[in-house]
Short mmCIF file of C-alpha atoms in Angstrom, two decimals:
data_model
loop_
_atom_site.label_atom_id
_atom_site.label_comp_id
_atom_site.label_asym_id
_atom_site.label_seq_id
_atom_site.Cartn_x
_atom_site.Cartn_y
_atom_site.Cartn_z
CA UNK J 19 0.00 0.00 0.00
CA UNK J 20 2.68 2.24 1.04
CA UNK J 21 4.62 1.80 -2.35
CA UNK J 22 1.09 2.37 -4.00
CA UNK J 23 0.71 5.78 -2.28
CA UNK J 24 4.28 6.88 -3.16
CA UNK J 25 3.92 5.20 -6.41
CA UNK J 26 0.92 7.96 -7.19
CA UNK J 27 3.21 10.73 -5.80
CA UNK J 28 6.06 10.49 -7.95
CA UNK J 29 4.70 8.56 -11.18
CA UNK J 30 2.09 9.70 -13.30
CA UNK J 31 0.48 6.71 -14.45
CA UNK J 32 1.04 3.15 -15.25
CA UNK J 33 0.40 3.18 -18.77
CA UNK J 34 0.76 5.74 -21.13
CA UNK J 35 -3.01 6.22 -21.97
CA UNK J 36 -3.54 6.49 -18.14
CA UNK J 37 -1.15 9.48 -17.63
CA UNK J 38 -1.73 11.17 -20.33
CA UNK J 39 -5.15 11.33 -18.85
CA UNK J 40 -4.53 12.44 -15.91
CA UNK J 41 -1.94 15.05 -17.68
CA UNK J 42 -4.98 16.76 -18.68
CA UNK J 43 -6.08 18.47 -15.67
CA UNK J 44 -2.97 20.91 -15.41
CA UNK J 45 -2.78 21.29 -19.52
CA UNK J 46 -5.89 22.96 -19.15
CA UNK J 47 -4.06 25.17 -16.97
CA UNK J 48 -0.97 25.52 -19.39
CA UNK J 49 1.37 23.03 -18.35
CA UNK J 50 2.72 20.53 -21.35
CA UNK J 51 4.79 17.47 -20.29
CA UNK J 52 8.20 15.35 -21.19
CA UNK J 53 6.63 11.94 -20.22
CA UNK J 54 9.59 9.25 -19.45
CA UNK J 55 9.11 5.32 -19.56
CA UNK J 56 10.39 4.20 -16.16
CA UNK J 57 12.89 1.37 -16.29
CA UNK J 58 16.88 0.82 -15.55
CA UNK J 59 19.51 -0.29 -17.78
CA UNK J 60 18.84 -3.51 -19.93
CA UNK J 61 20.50 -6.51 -19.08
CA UNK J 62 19.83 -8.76 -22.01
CA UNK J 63 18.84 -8.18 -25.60
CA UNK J 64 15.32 -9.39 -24.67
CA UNK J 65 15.37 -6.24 -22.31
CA UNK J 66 16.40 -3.64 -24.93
CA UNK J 67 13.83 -4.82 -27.39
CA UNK J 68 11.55 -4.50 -24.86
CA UNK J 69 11.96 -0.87 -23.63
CA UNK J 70 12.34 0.33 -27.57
CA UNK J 71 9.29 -1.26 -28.05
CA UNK J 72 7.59 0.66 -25.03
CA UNK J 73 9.42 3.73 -26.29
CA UNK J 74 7.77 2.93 -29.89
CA UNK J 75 4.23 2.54 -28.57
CA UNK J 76 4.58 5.56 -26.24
CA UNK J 77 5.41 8.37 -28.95
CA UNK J 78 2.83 6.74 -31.12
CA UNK J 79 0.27 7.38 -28.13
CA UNK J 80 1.51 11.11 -27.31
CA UNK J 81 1.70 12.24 -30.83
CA UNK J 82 -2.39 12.18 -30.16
CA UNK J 83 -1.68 14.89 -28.37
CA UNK J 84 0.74 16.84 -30.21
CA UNK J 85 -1.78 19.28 -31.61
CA UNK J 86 -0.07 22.45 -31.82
CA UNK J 87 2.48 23.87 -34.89
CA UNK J 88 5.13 24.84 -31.83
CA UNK J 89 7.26 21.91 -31.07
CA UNK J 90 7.72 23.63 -27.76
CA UNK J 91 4.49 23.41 -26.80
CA UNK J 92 4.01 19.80 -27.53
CA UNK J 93 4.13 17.01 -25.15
CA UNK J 94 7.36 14.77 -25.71
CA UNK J 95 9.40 12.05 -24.07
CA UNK J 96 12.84 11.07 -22.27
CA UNK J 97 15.32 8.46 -23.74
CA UNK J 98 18.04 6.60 -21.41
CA UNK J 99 19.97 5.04 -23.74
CA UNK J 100 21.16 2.45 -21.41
CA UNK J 101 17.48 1.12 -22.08
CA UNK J 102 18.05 0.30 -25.40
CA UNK J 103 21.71 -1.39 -25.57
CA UNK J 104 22.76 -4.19 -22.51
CA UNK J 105 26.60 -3.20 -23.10
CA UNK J 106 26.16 0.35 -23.37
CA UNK J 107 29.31 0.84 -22.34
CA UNK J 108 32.83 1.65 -23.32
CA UNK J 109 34.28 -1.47 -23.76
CA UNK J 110 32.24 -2.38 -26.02
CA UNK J 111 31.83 1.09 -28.10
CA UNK J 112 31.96 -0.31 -32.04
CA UNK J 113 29.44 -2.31 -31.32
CA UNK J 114 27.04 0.37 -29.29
CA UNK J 115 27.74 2.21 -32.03
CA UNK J 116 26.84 -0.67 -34.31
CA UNK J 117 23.56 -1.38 -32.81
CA UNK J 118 22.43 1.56 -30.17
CA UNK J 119 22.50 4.75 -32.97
CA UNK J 120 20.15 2.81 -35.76
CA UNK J 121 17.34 2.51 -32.36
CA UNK J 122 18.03 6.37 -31.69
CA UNK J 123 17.25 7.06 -35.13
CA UNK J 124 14.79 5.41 -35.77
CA UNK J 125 12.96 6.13 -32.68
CA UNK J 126 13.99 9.92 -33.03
CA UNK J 127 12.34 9.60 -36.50
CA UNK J 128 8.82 8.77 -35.01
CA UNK J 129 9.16 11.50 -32.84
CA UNK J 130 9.95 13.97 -35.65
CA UNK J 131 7.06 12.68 -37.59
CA UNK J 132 4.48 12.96 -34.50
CA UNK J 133 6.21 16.52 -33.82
CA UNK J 134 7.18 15.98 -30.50
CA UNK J 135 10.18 16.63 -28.29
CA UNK J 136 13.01 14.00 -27.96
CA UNK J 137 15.45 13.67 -25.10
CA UNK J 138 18.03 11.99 -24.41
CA UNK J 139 18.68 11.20 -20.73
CA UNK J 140 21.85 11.64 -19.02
CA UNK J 141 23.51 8.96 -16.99
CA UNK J 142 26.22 8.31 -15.49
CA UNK J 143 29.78 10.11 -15.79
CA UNK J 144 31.63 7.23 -17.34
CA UNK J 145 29.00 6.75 -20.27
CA UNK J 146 29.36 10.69 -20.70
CA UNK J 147 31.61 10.68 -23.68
CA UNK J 148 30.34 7.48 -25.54
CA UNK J 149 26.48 9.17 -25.19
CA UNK J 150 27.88 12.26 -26.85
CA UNK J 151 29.36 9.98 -29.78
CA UNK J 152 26.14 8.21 -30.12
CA UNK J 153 24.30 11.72 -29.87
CA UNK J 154 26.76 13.00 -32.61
CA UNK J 155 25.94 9.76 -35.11
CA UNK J 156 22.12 10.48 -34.47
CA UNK J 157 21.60 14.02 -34.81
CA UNK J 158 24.08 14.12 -38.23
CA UNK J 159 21.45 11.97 -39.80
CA UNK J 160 20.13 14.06 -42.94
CA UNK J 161 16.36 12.41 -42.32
CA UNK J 162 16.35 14.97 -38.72
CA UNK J 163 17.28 18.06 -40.78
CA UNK J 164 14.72 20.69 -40.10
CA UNK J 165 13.40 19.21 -36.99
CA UNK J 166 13.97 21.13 -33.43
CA UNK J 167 13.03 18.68 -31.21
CA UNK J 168 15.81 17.20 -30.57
CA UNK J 169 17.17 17.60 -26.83
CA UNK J 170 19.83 16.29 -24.63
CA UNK J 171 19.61 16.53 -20.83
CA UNK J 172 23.09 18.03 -19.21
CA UNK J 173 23.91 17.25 -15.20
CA UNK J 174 25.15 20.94 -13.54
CA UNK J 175 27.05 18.43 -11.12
CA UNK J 176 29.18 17.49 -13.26
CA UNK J 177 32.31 19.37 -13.91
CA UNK J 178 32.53 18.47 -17.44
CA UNK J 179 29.15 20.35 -17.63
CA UNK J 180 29.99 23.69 -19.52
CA UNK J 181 31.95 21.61 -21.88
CA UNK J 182 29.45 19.97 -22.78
CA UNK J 183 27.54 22.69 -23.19
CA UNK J 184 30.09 24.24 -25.15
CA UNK J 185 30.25 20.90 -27.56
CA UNK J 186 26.83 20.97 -28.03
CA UNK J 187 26.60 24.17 -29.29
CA UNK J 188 29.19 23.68 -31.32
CA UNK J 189 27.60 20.50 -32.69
CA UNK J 190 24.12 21.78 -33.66
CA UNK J 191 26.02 25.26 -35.47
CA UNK J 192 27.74 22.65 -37.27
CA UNK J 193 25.13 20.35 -38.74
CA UNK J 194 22.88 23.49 -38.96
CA UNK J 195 20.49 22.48 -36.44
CA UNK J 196 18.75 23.70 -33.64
CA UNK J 197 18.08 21.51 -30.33
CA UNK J 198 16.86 21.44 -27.33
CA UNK J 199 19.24 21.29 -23.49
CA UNK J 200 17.41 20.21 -20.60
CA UNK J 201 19.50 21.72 -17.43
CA UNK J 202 19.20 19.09 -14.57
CA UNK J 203 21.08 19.30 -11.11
CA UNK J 204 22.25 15.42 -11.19
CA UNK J 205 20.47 12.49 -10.00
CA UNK J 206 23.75 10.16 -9.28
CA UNK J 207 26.35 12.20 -6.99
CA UNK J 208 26.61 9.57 -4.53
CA UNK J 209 27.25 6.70 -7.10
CA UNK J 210 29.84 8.56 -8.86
CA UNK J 211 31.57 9.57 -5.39
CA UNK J 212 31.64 5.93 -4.78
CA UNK J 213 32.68 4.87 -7.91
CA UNK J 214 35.45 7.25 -8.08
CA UNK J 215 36.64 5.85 -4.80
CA UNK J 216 36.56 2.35 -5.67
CA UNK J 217 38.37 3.11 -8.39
CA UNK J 218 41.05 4.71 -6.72
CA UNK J 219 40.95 7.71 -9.11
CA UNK J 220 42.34 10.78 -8.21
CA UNK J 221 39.27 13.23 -7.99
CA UNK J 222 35.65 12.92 -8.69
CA UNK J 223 34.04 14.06 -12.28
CA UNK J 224 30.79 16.09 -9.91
CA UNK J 225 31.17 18.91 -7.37
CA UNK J 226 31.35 17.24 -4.07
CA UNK J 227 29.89 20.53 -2.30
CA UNK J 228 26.09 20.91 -2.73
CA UNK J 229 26.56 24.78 -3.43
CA UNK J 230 29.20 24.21 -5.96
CA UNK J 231 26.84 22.60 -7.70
CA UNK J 232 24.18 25.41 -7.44
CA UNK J 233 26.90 27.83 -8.73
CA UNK J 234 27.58 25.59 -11.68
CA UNK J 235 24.06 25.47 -12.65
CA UNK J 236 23.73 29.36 -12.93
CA UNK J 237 26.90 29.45 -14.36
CA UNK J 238 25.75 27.06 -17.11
CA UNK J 239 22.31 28.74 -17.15
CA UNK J 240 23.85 31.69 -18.47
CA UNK J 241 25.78 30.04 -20.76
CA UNK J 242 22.88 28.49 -22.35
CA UNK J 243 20.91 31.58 -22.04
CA UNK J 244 23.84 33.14 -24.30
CA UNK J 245 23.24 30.03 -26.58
CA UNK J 246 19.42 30.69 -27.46
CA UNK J 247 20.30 31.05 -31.47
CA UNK J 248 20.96 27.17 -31.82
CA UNK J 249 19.58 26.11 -28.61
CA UNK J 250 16.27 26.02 -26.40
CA UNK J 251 16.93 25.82 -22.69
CA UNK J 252 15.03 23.86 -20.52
CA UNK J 253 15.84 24.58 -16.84
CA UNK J 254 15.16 21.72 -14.36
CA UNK J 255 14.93 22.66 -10.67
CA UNK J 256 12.72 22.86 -7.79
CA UNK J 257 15.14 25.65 -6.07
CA UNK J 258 13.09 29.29 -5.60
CA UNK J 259 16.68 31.11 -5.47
CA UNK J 260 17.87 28.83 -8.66
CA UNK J 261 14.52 29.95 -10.57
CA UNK J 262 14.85 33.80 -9.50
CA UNK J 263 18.16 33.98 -10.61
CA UNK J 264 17.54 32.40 -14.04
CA UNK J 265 14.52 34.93 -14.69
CA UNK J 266 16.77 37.95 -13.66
CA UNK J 267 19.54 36.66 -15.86
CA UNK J 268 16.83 36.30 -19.08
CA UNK J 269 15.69 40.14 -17.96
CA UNK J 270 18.96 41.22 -18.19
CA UNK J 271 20.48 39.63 -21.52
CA UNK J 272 16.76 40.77 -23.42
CA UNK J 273 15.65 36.79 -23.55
CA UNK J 274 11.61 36.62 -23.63
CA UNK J 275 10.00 34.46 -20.92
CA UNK J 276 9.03 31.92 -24.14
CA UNK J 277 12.46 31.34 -25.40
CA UNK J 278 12.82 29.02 -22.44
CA UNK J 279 11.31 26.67 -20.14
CA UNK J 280 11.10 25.56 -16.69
CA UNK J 281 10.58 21.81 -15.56
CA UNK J 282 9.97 20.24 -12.27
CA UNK J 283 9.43 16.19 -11.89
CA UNK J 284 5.93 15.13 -11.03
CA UNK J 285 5.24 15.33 -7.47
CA UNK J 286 7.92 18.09 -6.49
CA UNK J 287 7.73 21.89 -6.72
CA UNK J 288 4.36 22.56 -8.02
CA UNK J 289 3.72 25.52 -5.81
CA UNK J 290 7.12 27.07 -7.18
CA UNK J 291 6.06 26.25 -10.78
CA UNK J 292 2.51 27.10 -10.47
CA UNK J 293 3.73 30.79 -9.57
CA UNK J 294 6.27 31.16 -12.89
CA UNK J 295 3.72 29.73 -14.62
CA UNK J 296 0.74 32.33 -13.68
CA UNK J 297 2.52 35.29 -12.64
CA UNK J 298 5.58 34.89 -14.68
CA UNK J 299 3.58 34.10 -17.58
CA UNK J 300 7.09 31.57 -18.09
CA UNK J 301 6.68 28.28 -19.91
CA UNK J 302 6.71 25.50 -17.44
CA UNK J 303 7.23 21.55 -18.44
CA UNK J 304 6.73 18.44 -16.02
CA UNK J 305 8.56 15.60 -16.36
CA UNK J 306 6.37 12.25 -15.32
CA UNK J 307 7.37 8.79 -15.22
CA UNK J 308 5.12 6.61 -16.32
CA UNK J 309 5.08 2.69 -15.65
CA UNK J 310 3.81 -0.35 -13.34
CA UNK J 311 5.18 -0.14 -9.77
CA UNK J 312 7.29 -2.84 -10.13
CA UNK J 313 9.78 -0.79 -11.84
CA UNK J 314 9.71 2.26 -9.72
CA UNK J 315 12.42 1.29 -7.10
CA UNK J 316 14.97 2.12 -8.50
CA UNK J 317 13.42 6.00 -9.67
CA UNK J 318 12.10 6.02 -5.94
CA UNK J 319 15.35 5.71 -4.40
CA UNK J 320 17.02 8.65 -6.47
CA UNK J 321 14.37 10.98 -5.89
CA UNK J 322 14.67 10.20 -2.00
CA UNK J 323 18.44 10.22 -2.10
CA UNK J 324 18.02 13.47 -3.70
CA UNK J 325 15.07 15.32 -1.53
CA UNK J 326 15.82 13.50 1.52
CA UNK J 327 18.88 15.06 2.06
CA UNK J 328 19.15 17.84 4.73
CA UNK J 329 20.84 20.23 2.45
CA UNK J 330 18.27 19.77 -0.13
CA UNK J 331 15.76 22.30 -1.15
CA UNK J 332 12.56 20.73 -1.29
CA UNK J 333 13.52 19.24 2.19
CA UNK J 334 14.35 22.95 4.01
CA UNK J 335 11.31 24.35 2.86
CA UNK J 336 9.03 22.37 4.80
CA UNK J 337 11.05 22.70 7.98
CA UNK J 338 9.93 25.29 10.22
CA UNK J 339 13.75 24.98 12.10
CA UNK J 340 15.49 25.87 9.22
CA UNK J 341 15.16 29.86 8.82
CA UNK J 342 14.12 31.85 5.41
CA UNK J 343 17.90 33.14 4.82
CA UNK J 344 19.19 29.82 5.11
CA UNK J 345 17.40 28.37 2.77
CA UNK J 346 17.43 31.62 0.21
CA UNK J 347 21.30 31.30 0.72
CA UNK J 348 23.28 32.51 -2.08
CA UNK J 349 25.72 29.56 -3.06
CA UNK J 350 28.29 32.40 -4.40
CA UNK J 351 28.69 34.30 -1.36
CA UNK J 352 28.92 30.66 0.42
CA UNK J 353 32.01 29.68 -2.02
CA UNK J 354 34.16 32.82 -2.17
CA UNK J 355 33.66 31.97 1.71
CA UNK J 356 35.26 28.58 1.68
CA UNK J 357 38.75 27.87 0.85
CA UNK J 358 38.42 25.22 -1.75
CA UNK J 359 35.87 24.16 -4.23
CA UNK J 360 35.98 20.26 -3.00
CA UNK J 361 34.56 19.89 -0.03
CA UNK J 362 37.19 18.15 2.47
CA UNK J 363 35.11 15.91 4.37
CA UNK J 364 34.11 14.04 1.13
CA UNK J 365 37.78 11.82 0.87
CA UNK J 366 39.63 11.12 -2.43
CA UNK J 367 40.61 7.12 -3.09
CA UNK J 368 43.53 8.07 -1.79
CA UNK J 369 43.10 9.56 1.35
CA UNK J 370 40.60 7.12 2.59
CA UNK J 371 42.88 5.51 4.66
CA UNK J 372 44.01 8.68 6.47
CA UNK J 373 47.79 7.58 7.56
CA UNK J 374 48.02 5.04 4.88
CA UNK J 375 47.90 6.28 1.25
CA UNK J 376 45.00 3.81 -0.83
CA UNK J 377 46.30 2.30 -4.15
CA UNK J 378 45.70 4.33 -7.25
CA UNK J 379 43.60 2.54 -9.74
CA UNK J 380 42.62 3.98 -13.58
CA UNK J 381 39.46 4.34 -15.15
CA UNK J 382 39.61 2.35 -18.13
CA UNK J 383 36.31 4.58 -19.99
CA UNK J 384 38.77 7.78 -19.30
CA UNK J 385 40.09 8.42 -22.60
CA UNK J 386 43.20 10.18 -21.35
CA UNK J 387 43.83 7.16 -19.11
CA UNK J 388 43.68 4.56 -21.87
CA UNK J 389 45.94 6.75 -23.80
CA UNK J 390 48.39 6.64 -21.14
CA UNK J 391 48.19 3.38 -20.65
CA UNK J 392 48.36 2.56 -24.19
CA UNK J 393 51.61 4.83 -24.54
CA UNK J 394 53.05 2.90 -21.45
CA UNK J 395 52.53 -0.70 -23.70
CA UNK J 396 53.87 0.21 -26.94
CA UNK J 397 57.46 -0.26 -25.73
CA UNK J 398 56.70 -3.73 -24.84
CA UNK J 399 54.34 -4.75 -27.73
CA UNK J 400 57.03 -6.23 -29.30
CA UNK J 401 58.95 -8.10 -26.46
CA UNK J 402 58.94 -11.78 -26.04
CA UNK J 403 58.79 -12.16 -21.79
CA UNK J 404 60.35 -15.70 -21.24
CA UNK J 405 59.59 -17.33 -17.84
CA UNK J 406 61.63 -20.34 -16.70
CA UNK J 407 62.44 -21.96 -13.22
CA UNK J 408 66.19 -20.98 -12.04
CA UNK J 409 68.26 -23.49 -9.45
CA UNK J 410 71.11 -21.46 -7.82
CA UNK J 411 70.93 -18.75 -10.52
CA UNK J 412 71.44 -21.27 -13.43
CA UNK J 413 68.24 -22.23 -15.96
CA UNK J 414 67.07 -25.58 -15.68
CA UNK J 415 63.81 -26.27 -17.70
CA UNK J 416 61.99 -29.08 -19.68
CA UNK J 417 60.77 -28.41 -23.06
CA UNK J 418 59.76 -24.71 -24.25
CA UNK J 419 56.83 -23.62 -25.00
CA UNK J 420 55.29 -20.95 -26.80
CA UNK J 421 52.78 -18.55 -24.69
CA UNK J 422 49.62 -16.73 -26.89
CA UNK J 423 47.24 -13.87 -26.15
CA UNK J 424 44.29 -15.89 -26.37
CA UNK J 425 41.99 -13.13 -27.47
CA UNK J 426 44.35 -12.47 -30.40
CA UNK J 427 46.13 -15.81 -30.76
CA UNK J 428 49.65 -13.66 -30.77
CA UNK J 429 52.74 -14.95 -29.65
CA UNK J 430 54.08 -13.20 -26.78
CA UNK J 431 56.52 -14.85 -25.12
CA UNK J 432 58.10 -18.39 -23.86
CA UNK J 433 57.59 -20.97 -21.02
CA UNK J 434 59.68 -23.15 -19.92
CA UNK J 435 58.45 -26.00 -17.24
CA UNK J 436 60.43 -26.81 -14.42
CA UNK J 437 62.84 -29.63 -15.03
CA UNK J 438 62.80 -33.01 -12.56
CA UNK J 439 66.02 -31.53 -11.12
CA UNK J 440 64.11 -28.26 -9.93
CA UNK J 441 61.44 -30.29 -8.35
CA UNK J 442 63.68 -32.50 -6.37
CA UNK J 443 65.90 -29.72 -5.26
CA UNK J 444 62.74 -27.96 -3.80
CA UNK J 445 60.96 -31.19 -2.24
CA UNK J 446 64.79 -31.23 -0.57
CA UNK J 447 64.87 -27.75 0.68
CA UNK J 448 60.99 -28.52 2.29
CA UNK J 449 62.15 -31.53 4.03
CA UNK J 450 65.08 -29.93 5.73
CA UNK J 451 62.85 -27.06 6.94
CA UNK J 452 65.25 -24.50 4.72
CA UNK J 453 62.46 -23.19 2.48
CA UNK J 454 60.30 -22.04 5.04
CA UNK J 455 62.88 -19.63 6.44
CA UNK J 456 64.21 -18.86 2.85
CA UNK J 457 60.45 -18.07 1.92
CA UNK J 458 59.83 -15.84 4.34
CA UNK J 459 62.97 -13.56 4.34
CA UNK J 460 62.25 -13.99 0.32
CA UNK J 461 58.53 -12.69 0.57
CA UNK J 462 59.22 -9.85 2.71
CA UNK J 463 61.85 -8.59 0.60
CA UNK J 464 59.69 -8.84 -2.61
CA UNK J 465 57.48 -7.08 -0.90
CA UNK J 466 59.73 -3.92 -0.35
CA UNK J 467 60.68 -4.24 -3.70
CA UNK J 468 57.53 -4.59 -5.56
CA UNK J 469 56.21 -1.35 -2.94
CA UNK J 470 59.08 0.67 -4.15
CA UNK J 471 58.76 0.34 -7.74
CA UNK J 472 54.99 -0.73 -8.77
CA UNK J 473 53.33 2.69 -9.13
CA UNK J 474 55.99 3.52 -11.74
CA UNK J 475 55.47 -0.14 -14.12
CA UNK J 476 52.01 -0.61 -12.91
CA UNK J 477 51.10 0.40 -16.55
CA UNK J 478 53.73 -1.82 -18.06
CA UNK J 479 52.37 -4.98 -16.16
CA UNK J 480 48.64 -4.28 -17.46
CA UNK J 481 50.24 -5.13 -20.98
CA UNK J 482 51.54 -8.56 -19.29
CA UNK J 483 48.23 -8.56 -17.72
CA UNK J 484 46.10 -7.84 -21.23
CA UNK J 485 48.43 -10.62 -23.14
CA UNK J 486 48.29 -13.35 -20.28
CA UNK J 487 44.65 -13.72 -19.12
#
């Protein structure tokens, strides 16, 4: 029951039809919508058929509704590509490019043809850069040329975010389009702070200070704001201060109130909205899930991460303890406050261990980190490594044999087994006690040798590593 309740809180409807009905009451009072199919990332091809199928049938049922000649004022619908593809992922990025841009298209093509708006969620940090190369591949195609409906949704908590920006502007000037950028705090800080600690990496790719992340967004509101030629912002937010500071920004650069939008999720900040909307006269968007309850978990969970926290917003409003300036507070005077823009009590991989520096580790879906490491294995990509027992520093060895990559079937180096003599010696040195004691003053010196110099060949071995397993 209790899921039921929340379910009709946060999601719109279980079916399409069904919210889309119940969409009408605040359309009548000027609201449109961005409806999104709720569901997490597809494990299996079965999976992926099945959400582009849902995705199919749902612009098919909204373009009933897109009635109007202004794409803006249109219903449309939200995209996460990590629906469509089960290794939507780095790794495997010739074959998500393959197989995940031809579903984009073609479902960007139905939404073209029903005139709504299309956009593509973001995700995660480390799927940032393939999502802009499958973004690229889709919005090139010829068969989208004249269409504006096009949008892509950009996290302020990212620090890549005015790149992005930045990119995408240069992208649509480029293929002489115009799209749309949906402006979204970030719904996965404390998976990425996690991640990046696991990881071992040596910072995180989001703002680990709440009002970091508030200054980024205005920052990147203005950019977009600046950007209005080739692009139509879309500002997500439930924050009053946020949403004052974005309408006296428009004032000031000349930008009408209908050369943007505001958008708040279903269930959150309708009084906020609800004033923009009548005595702003601004347009205002709402994004609604839509699906059975069964699937809402995992959308549950980020919108309570996100609200539930005491810093947040939505949270200090309703709580008579926490005073008007506080929760008004502007985030710049707070930073030029502060002495750094990280926030010290959220640790790097490295410091997590306080008196003990962690390991580093690499992100192998950072492009500068695979170039590094791929710079580091060139020297050895020709090297034949030959292993072979040793018996008071001489080689003694049965017969060689070659060793293959077997992903590649390349030779890269030799083995040679250890010879009767090797294994007789040892079963000796046992029996007498003498390896034990050799062994140990052995391991701890290997120890002190491989601490001293494995940072610096760490990237070497990962060739070894690549080639052997």
């Amino acid at each position: 029951r209790a899921m039921k309740e929340m379910g009709r809180q946060f999601v719109l409807g279980e079916t399409i039809e069904g919210a889309m009905k119940r969409a009408e009451e605040l359309e009548a009072k000027g609201y449109t919508y961005s409806y999104d199919m709720l569901g997490e990332a597809a494990r299996t091809e079965a999976d992926a058929r099945r959400y582009h199928l849902s995705y199919s049938k749902a612009i098919t049922a909204i373009a009933a509704a897109a009635t109007k000649g202004d794409i803006r004022s249109n219903p449309g619908i939200s995209v996460k590509l990590s629906a469509l593809h089960p290794r939507y992922e780095v790794a495997k990025r010739d074959r998500v490019m393959e197989e995940l841009v031809p579903r984009v298209r073609a479902l960007a093509g139905l939404a073209k043809a029903a005139g709504l708006g299309f956009n593509i969620d973001a995700e995660e940090a480390d799927r940032l850069a393939l999502s802009l190369e499958v973004i690229e591949a889709v919005l090139a195609d010829s068969a989208l040329k004249g269409w504006d409906g096009f949008g892509v949704v950009v996290q302020a908590y990212g620090r890549r975010a005015g790149a992005v920006l930045d990119w995408l502007y240069a992208l649509s000037t480029r293929l002489d389009r115009k799209i749309m950028v949906r402006l979204v705090k970030g719904a996965y800080w404390d998976a990425e702070v996690k991640r990046a600690q696991v990881l071992g990496l040596d910072s995180f790719p989001v703002f680990t200070r709440k009002q970091a992340t508030d200054v980024s967004y205005i920052a990147n509101a203005k950019k977009l704001l600046g950007m209005t030629d080739r692009i139509y912002p879309q500002f997500a937010g439930h924050n009053a201060h946020t949403v004052a500071a974005i309408l006296d920004l428009a004032q000031t650069a000349g930008i009408g109130l209908r050369e943007f939008e505001f958008q708040r999720l279903h269930g959150m900040g309708e009084r906020l909205h609800d004033l923009v909307l009548a005595d702003q006269g601004a347009r205002c968007r709402i994004y609604a899930p839509v699906g059975a309850h069964r699937d809402l978990l995992a959308y549950l969970v980020r919108r309570l991460l996100e609200n539930g926290a005491n810093s947040s917003f939505v949270n200090q409003i309703v709580n008579e303890d926490v005073a008007p300036e506080t929760v008004a507070a502007c985030p710049f005077d707070y930073m030029e406050q502060v002495s750094s823009i990280a926030n010290p009590a959220i640790l790097t991989a490295a410091e997590l261990f306080w008196e003990r520096r962690n390991s580093k580790g690499f992100d192998l879906t950072d492009a500068a980190d695979l170039a590094a490491i791929e710079a580091a294995r060139a020297p050895h990509e020709t090297v034949l490594f030959d292993a072979r027992p040793r018996l008071a520093g001489s080689v003694a060895g049965g017969q060689r044999l070659d060793v293959r990559n077997p992903a590649t079937g390349e030779r890269v180096g030799n083995l040679l087994p250890a010879a009767a003599v090797c294994i007789i010696a040892l079963a000796m040195l046992e029996r007498d006690g003498l390896w034990v004691a050799l062994g140990l003053a052995a391991t701890v010196g290997a120890f002190v040798w491989v601490g001293g110099i494995a940072y610096g060949l760490v990237k070497s071995a990962i060739f070894v590593v690549m080639n052997a397993f």
